[in-house]
């Protein structure tokens, strides 16, 4: 088994994993009960899905200028995506939107 074949299958696995995480994140955005749960699902799966997809593309590109460009994009995604999710959640809290909780402070189960 050659190194090229191993890199090929690793890149396919990373891209497929990224696609899977992105789809699960999209389903989480549709199914979760409140804004903050949806923000968590979207922020986590967006970052992880993009990281896996770009990592798979970097494995496909080999050592080239395209890999450097993909690494730069990955760095900015890893920095900006969680920061944007945090800023959006803080803004929602400061404008009066509260997380969905019971009277005891416990999370309520979803009504779906």
Tab-separated table of C-alpha atoms in Angstrom:
chain	number	residue	atom	x	y	z
A	1	UNK	CA	0.000	0.000	0.000
A	2	UNK	CA	1.556	3.288	-1.097
A	3	UNK	CA	1.641	6.558	0.808
A	4	UNK	CA	-0.445	8.252	-1.885
A	5	UNK	CA	-3.216	5.712	-1.442
A	6	UNK	CA	-3.222	6.164	2.328
A	7	UNK	CA	-3.362	9.963	1.973
A	8	UNK	CA	-6.182	9.608	-0.550
A	9	UNK	CA	-8.312	7.503	1.802
A	10	UNK	CA	-7.499	9.719	4.807
A	11	UNK	CA	-8.617	12.772	2.859
A	12	UNK	CA	-11.839	11.037	1.802
A	13	UNK	CA	-12.511	10.092	5.430
A	14	UNK	CA	-11.859	13.660	6.628
A	15	UNK	CA	-14.081	15.214	3.952
A	16	UNK	CA	-16.861	12.683	4.605
A	17	UNK	CA	-16.609	13.329	8.350
A	18	UNK	CA	-16.816	17.079	7.748
A	19	UNK	CA	-19.881	16.631	5.575
A	20	UNK	CA	-21.478	14.445	8.242
A	21	UNK	CA	-20.823	16.996	11.003
A	22	UNK	CA	-22.214	19.789	8.818
A	23	UNK	CA	-25.402	17.826	8.121
A	24	UNK	CA	-25.838	16.990	11.818
A	25	UNK	CA	-25.343	20.667	12.648
A	26	UNK	CA	-28.001	21.646	10.131
A	27	UNK	CA	-30.407	19.152	11.674
A	28	UNK	CA	-29.564	20.558	15.105
A	29	UNK	CA	-30.471	24.030	13.896
A	30	UNK	CA	-33.877	22.728	12.847
A	31	UNK	CA	-34.629	20.464	15.808
A	32	UNK	CA	-33.294	22.171	18.937
A	33	UNK	CA	-35.777	24.155	21.034
A	34	UNK	CA	-34.230	27.588	21.640
A	35	UNK	CA	-31.798	30.103	20.227
A	36	UNK	CA	-28.875	29.251	22.495
A	37	UNK	CA	-29.078	25.511	21.823
A	38	UNK	CA	-29.178	26.248	18.117
A	39	UNK	CA	-26.194	28.585	18.441
A	40	UNK	CA	-24.251	25.843	20.189
A	41	UNK	CA	-25.115	23.260	17.532
A	42	UNK	CA	-24.317	25.608	14.697
A	43	UNK	CA	-21.092	26.954	16.169
A	44	UNK	CA	-19.582	23.631	17.136
A	45	UNK	CA	-20.487	21.693	14.017
A	46	UNK	CA	-19.623	24.580	11.711
A	47	UNK	CA	-16.112	24.794	13.129
A	48	UNK	CA	-15.499	21.048	13.261
A	49	UNK	CA	-17.095	20.362	9.872
A	50	UNK	CA	-15.075	23.090	8.166
A	51	UNK	CA	-11.899	21.918	9.886
A	52	UNK	CA	-12.356	18.356	8.671
A	53	UNK	CA	-13.301	19.349	5.122
A	54	UNK	CA	-10.380	21.760	4.753
A	55	UNK	CA	-7.986	19.246	6.322
A	56	UNK	CA	-9.116	16.663	3.772
A	57	UNK	CA	-8.579	19.147	0.969
A	58	UNK	CA	-5.108	19.911	2.319
A	59	UNK	CA	-4.264	16.212	2.194
A	60	UNK	CA	-5.463	16.089	-1.416
A	61	UNK	CA	-3.437	19.167	-2.401
A	62	UNK	CA	-0.124	17.822	-1.087
A	63	UNK	CA	2.742	20.218	-0.386
A	64	UNK	CA	1.859	23.199	-2.543
A	65	UNK	CA	0.740	26.793	-2.455
A	66	UNK	CA	-2.855	25.574	-2.340
A	67	UNK	CA	-2.118	23.879	1.002
A	68	UNK	CA	-0.755	27.132	2.418
A	69	UNK	CA	-3.869	28.972	1.267
A	70	UNK	CA	-6.134	26.293	2.757
A	71	UNK	CA	-4.206	26.448	6.044
A	72	UNK	CA	-4.697	30.218	6.130
A	73	UNK	CA	-8.418	29.828	5.514
A	74	UNK	CA	-8.582	27.162	8.213
A	75	UNK	CA	-6.802	29.418	10.709
A	76	UNK	CA	-9.226	32.273	10.096
A	77	UNK	CA	-12.240	29.953	10.321
A	78	UNK	CA	-11.008	28.505	13.608
A	79	UNK	CA	-10.587	32.006	15.029
A	80	UNK	CA	-13.649	33.773	13.637
A	81	UNK	CA	-16.385	31.135	13.856
A	82	UNK	CA	-16.327	30.654	17.648
A	83	UNK	CA	-15.811	34.395	18.136
A	84	UNK	CA	-18.843	35.225	16.005
A	85	UNK	CA	-20.999	32.645	17.803
A	86	UNK	CA	-19.931	34.047	21.174
A	87	UNK	CA	-20.621	37.638	20.097
A	88	UNK	CA	-24.051	36.679	18.768
A	89	UNK	CA	-24.975	34.853	21.990
A	90	UNK	CA	-23.786	37.759	24.160
A	91	UNK	CA	-25.760	40.180	22.035
A	92	UNK	CA	-28.892	38.052	22.415
A	93	UNK	CA	-28.406	37.963	26.201
A	94	UNK	CA	-27.856	41.709	26.417
A	95	UNK	CA	-31.018	42.345	24.407
A	96	UNK	CA	-33.149	40.292	26.772
A	97	UNK	CA	-33.295	36.869	25.166
A	98	UNK	CA	-32.959	34.224	27.887
A	99	UNK	CA	-32.150	30.511	27.640
A	100	UNK	CA	-35.031	28.052	27.903
A	101	UNK	CA	-35.024	26.791	31.552
A	102	UNK	CA	-37.516	25.533	34.172
A	103	UNK	CA	-38.507	27.456	37.281
A	104	UNK	CA	-35.905	25.429	39.237
A	105	UNK	CA	-33.160	26.493	36.864
A	106	UNK	CA	-33.128	23.107	35.151
A	107	UNK	CA	-33.357	22.795	31.395
A	108	UNK	CA	-36.799	21.987	30.086
A	109	UNK	CA	-37.158	19.061	27.715
A	110	UNK	CA	-38.036	19.869	24.154
A	111	UNK	CA	-41.734	19.919	23.248
A	112	UNK	CA	-41.083	18.420	19.796
